[in-house]
mmCIF file of C-alpha atoms and ligand atoms in Angstrom:
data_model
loop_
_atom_site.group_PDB
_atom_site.id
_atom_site.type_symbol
_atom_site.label_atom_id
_atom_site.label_comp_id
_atom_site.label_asym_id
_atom_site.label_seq_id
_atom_site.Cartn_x
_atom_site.Cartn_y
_atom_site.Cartn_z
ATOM 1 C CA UNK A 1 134.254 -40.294 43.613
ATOM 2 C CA UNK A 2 137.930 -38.884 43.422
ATOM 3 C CA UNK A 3 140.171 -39.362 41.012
ATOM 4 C CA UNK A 4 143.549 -41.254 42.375
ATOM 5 C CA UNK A 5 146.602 -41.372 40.697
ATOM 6 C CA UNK A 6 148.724 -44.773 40.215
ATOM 7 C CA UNK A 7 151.463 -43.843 42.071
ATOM 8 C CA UNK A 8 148.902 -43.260 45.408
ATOM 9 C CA UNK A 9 147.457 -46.545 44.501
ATOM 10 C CA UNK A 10 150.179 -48.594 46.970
ATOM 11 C CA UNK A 11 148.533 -46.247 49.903
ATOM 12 C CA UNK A 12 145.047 -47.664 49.539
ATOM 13 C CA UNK A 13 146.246 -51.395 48.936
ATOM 14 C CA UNK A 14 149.208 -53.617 49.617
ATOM 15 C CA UNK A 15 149.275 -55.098 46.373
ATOM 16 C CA UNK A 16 151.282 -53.187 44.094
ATOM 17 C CA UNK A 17 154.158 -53.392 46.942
ATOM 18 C CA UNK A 18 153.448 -57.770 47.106
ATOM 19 C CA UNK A 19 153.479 -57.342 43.251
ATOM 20 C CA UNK A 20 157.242 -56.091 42.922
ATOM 21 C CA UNK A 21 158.415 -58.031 46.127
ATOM 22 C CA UNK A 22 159.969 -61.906 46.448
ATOM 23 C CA UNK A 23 156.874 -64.106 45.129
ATOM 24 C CA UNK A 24 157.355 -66.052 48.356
ATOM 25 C CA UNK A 25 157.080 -63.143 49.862
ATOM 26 C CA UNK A 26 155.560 -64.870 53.718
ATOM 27 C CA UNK A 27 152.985 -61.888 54.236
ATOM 28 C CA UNK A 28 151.471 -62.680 50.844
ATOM 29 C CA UNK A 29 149.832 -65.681 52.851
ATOM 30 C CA UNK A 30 147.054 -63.521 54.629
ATOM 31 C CA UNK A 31 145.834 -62.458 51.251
ATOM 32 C CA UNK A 32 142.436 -64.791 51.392
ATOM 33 C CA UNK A 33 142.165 -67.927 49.165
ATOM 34 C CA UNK A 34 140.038 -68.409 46.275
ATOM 35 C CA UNK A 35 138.751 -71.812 46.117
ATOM 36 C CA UNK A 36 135.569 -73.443 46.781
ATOM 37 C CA UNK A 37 136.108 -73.891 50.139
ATOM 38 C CA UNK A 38 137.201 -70.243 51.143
ATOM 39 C CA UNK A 39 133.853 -69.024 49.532
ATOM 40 C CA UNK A 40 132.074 -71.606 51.759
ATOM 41 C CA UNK A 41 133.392 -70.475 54.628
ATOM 42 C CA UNK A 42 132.753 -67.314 53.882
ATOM 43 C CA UNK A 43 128.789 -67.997 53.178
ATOM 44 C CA UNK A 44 128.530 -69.644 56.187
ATOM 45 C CA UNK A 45 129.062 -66.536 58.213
ATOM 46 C CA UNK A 46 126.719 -64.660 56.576
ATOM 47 C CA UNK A 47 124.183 -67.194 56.532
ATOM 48 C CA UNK A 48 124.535 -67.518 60.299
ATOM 49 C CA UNK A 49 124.303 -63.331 60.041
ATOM 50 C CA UNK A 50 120.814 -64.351 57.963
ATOM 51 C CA UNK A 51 119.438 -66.597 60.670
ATOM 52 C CA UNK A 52 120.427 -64.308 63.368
ATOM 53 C CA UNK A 53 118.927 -61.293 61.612
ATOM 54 C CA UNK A 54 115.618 -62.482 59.489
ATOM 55 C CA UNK A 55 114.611 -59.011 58.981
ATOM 56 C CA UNK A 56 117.748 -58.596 56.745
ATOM 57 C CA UNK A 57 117.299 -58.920 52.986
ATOM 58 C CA UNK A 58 120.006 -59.331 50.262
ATOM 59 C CA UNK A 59 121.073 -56.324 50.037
ATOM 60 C CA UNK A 60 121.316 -55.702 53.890
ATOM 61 C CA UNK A 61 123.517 -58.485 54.044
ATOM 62 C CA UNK A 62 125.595 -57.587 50.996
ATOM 63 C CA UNK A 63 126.073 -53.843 52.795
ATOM 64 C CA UNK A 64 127.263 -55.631 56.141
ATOM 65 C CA UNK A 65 129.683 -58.251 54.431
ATOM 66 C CA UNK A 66 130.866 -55.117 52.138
ATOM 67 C CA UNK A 67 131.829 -52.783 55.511
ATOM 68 C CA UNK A 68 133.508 -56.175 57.345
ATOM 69 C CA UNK A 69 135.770 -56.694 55.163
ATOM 70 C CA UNK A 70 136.573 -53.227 54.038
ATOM 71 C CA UNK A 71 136.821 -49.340 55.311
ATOM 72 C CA UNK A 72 136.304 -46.020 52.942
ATOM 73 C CA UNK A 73 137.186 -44.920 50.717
ATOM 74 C CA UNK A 74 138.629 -47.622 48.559
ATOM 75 C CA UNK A 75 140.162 -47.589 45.310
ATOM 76 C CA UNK A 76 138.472 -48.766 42.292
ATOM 77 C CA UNK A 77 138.957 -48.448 38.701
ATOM 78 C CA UNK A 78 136.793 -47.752 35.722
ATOM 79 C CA UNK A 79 138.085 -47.860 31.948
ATOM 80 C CA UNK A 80 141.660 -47.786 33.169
ATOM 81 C CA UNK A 81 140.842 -44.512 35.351
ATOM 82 C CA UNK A 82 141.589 -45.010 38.922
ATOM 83 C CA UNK A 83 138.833 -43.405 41.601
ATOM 84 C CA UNK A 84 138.272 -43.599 45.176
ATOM 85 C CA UNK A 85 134.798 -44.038 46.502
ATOM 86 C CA UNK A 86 132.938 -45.163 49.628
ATOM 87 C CA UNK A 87 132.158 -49.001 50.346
ATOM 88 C CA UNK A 88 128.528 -48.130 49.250
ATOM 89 C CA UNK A 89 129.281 -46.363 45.909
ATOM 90 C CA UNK A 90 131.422 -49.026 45.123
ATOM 91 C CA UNK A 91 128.761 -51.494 45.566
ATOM 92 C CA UNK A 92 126.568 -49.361 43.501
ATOM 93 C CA UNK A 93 128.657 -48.471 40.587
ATOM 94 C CA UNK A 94 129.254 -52.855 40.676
ATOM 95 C CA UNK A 95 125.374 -53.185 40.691
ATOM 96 C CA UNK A 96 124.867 -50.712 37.753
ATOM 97 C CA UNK A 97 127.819 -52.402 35.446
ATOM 98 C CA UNK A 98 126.122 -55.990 36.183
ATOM 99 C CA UNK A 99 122.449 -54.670 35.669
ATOM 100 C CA UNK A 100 123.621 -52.938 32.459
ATOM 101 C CA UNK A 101 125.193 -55.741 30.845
ATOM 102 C CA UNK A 102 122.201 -57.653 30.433
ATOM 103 C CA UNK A 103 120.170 -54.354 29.362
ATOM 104 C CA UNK A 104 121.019 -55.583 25.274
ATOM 105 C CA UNK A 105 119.877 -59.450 26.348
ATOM 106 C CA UNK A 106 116.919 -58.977 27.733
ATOM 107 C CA UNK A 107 113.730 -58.192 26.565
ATOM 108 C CA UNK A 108 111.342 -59.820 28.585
ATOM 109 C CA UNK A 109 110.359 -63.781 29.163
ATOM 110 C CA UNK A 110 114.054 -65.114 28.950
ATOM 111 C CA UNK A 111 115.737 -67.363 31.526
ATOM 112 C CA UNK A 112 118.946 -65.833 32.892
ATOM 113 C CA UNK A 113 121.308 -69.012 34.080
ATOM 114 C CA UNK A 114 123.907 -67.647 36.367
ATOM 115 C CA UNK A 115 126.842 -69.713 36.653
ATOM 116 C CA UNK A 116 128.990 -69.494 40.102
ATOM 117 C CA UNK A 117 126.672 -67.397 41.371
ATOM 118 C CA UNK A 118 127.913 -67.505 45.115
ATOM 119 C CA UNK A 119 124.859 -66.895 47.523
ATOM 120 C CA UNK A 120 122.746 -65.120 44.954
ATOM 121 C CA UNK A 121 122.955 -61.253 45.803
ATOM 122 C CA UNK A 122 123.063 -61.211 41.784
ATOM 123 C CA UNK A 123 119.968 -63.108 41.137
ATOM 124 C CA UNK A 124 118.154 -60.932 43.469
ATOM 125 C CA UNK A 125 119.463 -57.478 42.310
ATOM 126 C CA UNK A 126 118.415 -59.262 38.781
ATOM 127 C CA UNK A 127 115.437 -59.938 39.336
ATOM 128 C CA UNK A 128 114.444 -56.606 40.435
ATOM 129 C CA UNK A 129 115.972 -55.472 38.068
ATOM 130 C CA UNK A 130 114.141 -57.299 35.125
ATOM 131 C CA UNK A 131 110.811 -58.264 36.407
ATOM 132 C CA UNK A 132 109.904 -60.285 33.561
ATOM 133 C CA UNK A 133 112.821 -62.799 33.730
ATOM 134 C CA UNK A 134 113.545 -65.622 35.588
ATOM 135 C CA UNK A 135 117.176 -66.314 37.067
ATOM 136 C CA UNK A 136 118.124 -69.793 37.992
ATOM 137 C CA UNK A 137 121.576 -69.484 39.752
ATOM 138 C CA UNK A 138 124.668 -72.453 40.379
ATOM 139 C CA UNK A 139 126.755 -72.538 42.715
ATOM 140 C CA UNK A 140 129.202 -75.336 44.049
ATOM 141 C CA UNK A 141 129.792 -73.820 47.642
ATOM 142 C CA UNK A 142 126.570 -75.635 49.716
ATOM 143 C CA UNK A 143 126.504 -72.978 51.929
ATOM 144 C CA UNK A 144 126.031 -70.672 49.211
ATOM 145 C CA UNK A 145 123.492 -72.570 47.656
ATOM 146 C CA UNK A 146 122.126 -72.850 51.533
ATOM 147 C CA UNK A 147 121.828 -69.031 51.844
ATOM 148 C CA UNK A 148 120.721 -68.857 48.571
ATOM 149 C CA UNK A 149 117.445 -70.842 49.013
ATOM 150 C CA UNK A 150 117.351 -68.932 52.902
ATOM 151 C CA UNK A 151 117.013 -65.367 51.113
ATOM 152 C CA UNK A 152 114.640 -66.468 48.152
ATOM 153 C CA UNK A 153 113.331 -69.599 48.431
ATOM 154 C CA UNK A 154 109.811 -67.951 48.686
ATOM 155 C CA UNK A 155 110.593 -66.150 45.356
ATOM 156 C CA UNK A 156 109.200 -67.495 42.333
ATOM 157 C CA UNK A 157 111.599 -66.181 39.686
ATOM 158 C CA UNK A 158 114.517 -67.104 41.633
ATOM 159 C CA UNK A 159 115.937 -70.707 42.230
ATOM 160 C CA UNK A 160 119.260 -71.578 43.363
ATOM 161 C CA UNK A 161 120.928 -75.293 42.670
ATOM 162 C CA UNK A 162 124.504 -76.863 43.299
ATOM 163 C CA UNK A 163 126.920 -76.786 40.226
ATOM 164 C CA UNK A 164 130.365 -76.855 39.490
ATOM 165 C CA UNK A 165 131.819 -75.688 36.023
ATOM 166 C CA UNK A 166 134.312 -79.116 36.573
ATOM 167 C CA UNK A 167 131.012 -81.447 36.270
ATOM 168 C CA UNK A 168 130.825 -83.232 32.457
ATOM 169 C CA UNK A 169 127.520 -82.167 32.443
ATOM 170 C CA UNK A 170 125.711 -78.976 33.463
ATOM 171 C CA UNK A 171 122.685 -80.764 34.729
ATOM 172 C CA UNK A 172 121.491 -77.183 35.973
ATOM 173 C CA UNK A 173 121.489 -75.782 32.541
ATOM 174 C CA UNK A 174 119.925 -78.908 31.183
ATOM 175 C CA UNK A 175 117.121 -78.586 32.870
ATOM 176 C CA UNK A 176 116.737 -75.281 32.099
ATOM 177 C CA UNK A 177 116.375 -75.680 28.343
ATOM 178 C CA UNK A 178 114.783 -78.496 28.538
ATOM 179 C CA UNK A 179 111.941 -76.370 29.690
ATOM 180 C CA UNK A 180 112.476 -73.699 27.631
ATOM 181 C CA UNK A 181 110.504 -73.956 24.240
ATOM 182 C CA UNK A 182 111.846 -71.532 21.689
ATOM 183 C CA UNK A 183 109.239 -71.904 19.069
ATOM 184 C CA UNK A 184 106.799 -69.953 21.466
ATOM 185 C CA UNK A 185 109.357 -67.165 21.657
ATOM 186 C CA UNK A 186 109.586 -66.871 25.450
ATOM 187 C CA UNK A 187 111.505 -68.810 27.929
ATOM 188 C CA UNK A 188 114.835 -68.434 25.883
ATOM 189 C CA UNK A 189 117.692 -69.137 27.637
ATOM 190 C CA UNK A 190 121.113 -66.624 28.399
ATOM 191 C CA UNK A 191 123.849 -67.940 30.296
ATOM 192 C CA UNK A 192 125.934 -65.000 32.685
ATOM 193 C CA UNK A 193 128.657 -65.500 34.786
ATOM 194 C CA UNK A 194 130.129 -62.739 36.848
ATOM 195 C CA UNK A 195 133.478 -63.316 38.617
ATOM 196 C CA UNK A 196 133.238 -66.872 38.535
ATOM 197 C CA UNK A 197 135.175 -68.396 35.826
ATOM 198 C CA UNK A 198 137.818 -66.385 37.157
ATOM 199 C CA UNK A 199 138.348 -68.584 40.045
ATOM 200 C CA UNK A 200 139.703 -71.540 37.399
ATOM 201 C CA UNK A 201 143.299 -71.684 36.687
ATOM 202 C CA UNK A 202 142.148 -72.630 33.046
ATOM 203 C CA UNK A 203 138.984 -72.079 31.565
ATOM 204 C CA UNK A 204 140.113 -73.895 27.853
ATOM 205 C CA UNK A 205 138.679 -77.521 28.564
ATOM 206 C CA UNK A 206 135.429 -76.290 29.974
ATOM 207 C CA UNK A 207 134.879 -73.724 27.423
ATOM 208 C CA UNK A 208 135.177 -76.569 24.452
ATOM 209 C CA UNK A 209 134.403 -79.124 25.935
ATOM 210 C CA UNK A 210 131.149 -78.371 28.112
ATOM 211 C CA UNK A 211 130.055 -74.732 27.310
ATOM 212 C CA UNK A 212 130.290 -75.764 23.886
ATOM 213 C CA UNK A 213 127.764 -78.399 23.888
ATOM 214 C CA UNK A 214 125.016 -76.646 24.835
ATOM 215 C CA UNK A 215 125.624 -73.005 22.624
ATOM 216 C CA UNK A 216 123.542 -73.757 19.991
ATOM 217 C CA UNK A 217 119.994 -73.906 22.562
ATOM 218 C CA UNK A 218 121.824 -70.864 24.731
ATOM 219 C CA UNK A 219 120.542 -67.549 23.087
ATOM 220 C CA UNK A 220 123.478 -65.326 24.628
ATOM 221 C CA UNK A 221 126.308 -65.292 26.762
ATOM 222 C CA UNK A 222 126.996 -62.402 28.987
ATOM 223 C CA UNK A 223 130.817 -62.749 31.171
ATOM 224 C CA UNK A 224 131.389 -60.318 33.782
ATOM 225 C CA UNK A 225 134.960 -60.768 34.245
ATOM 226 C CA UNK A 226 138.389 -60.564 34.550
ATOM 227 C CA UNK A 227 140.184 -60.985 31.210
ATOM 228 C CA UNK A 228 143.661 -61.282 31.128
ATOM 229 C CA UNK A 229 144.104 -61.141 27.793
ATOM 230 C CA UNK A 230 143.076 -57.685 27.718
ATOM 231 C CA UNK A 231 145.593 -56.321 30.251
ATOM 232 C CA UNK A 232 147.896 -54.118 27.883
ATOM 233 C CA UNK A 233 151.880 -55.569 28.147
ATOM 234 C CA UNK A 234 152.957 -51.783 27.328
ATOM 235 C CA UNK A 235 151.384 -49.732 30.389
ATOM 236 C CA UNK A 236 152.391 -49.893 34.336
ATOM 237 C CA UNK A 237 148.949 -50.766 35.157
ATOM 238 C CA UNK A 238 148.777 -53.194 32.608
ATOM 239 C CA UNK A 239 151.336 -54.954 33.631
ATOM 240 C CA UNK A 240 150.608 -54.962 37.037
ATOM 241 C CA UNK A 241 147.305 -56.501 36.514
ATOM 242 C CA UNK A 242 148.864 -58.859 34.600
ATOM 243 C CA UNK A 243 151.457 -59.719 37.482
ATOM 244 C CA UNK A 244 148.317 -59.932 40.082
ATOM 245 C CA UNK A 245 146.741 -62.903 37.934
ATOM 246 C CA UNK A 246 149.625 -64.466 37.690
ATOM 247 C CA UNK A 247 150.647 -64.444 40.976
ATOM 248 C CA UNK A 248 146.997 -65.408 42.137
ATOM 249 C CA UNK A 249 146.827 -68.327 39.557
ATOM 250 C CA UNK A 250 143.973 -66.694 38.026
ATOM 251 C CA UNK A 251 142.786 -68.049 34.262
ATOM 252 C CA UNK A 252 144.646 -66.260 31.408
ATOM 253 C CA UNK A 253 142.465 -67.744 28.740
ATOM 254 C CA UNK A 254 138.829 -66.525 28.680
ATOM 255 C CA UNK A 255 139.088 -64.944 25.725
ATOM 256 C CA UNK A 256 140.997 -66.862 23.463
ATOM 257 C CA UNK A 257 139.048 -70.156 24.490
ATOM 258 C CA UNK A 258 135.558 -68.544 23.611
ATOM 259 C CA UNK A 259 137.057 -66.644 20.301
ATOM 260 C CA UNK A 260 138.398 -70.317 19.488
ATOM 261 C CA UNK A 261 135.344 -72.019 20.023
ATOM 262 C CA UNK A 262 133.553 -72.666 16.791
ATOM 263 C CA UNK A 263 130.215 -73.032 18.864
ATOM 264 C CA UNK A 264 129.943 -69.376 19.809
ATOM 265 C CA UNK A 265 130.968 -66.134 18.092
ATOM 266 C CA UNK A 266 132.261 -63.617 20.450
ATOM 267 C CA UNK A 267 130.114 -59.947 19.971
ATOM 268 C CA UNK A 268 132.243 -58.035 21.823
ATOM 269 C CA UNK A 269 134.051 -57.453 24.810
ATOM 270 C CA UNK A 270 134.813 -54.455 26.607
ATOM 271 C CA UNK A 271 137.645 -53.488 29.011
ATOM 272 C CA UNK A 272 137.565 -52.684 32.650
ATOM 273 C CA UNK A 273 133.897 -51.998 32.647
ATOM 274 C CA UNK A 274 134.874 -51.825 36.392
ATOM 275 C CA UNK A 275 137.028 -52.865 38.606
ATOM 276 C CA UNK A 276 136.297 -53.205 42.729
ATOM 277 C CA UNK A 277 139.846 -54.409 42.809
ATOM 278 C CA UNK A 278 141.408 -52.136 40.601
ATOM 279 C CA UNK A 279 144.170 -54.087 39.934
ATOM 280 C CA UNK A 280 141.660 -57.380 38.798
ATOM 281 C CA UNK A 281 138.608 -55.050 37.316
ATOM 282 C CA UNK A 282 135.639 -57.135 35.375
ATOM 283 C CA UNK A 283 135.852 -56.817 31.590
ATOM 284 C CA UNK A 284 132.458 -57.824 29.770
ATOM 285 C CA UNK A 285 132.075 -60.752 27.132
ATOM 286 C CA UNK A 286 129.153 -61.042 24.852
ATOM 287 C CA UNK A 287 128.649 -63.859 22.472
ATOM 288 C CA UNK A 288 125.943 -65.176 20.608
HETATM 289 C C1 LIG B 305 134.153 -63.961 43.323
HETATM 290 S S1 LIG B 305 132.851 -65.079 43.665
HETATM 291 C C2 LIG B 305 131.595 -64.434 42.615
HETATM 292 C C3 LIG B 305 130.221 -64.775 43.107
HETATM 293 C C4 LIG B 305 129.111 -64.069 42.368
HETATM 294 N N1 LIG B 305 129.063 -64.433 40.979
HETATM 295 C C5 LIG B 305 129.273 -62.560 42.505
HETATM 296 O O1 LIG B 305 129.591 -61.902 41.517
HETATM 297 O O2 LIG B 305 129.088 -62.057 43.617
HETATM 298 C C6 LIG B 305 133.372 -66.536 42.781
HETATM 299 C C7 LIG B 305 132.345 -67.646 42.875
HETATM 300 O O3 LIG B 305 132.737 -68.695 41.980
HETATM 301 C C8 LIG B 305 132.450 -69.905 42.609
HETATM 302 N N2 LIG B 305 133.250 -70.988 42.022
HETATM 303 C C9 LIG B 305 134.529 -71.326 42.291
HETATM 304 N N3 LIG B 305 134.866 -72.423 41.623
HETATM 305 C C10 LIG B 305 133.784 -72.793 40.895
HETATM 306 C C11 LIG B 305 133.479 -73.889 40.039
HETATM 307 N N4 LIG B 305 134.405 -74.826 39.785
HETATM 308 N N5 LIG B 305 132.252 -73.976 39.499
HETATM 309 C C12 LIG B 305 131.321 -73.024 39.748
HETATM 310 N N6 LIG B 305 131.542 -71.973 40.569
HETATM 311 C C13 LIG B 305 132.751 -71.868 41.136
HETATM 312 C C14 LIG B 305 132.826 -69.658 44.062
HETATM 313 O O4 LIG B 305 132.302 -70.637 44.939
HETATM 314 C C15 LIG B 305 132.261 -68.267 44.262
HETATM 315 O O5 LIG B 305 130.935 -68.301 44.716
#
């Protein structure tokens, strides 16, 4: 891990440069989309990598998607520090941040709901992570959901279903609490996204209207990601991550929707906890 400076940070991605450029800008187009369907698409070449390859496990699969799309060393960012690392460490300093964010939630016997949880590399790290837990993942993108089941559908703590944030009802999460029973003091039920709720231009209506209805049964909620409203207005990087949602129609409203929610009451939430695109790092949200 080396340090990088912000001014080298336009020689390890083109961002910065798209950032300051026309916003119509025609090479901005090859930048990947972020919708349902892209991820889909996406899944479905590495589930056909799964089928071809059965001897693969998650994390096999996570390496080879990891050094497709992307060559060392990359830049990444930690509590506004900028570093450059390998593909792997990157995917190792990701997997320590989301493993240590539910180290305060978890004691043993809860239910970890993962929201948007693409093909369910996080459910499996997870679960090995946490042996006593169970992790129920949704996911909107079938072929997620399809790889999902492929990778640990012989698992018993592990379950993947199809959900979408946009639905009036989480039927997922439901299900899940309807199971859970409190009073015995296991089974309790914490709800985690992780790059997800990003994905939604805004997150106000599903935060107060749907998330809202079930806080009271949800024990915790753990967010792994990126917060606009914590991108400083005063620094360079700061305001460049503030330029990249914006010009990627990212939500800008995270925060304030859960701190104005009088269902939950936001614990804490920490900055740039990391960031594998340094200029869109994942900030952590706790509330209870
Ligand atoms: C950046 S990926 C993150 C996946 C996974 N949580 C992870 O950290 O690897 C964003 C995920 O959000 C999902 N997503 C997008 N729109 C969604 C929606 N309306 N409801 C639920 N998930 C959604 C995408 O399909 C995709 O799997």
């Amino acid at each position: 891990m080396r340090e990088l400076a912000l001014d080298d940070l336009p020689t390890h991605t083109p961002w910065p440069a798209r950032l300051v450029g026309p916003a119509d800008d025609p090479d901005d187009a090859g930048f990947g989309g972020t919708g349902v369907s892209a991820y889909d698409e996406v899944y479905a070449n590495l589930l056909g990598l799964a089928e071809e390859n059965p001897e693969m496990d998650f994390r096999d699969l996570q390496r080879s998607a990891n050094h497709y799309a992307e060559e060392s060393p990359v830049p990444i960012s930690r509590a506004e520090e900028l570093y450059l690392v390998d593909v792997d460490e990157k995917q190792e300093l990701q997997d320590e941040a989301m493993v240590a964010s539910l180290a305060g939630a978890l004691s043993g016997g809860e239910t970890v709901v993962a929201l948007g949880c693409g093909w369910g590399y996080e459910l499996g790290l997870l679960a090995e992570a946490y042996p006593d837990c169970e992790f129920v993942g949704g996911e909107p993108a079938e072929n997620g959901v399809a790889l999902g089941r492929e990778l640990f559908g012989d698992r018993d703590r592990i379950r993947i279903e199809e959900f979408d944030f946009r639905d009036e009802t989480w039927d997922l999460l439901e299900d899940v609490l309807a199971e859970s029973d409190p009073d015995e003091g296991e089974n309790e039920v914490v709800l985690f996204t992780q790059g997800s709720l990003t994905a939604l231009p805004s997150v106000a209506d599903i935060v107060t209207e749907t998330l809202a209805g079930y806080a009271d049964r949800v024990r915790e909620g753990v967010h792994l990601e990126h917060v606009y409203e914590l991108h400083s207005d005063e620094s360079l990087l700061g305001l460049l991550r503030r330029a990249y949602t914006e010009r990627r129609e990212y939500n800008d409203d995270l925060l304030t929707s859960l701190r104005g929610c009088g269902a939950v009451e936001v614990t804490s939430a920490t900055y740039d906890v990391v960031g594998g695109n340094p200029l869109h790092p994942l900030s952590e949200i706790r509330w209870e």
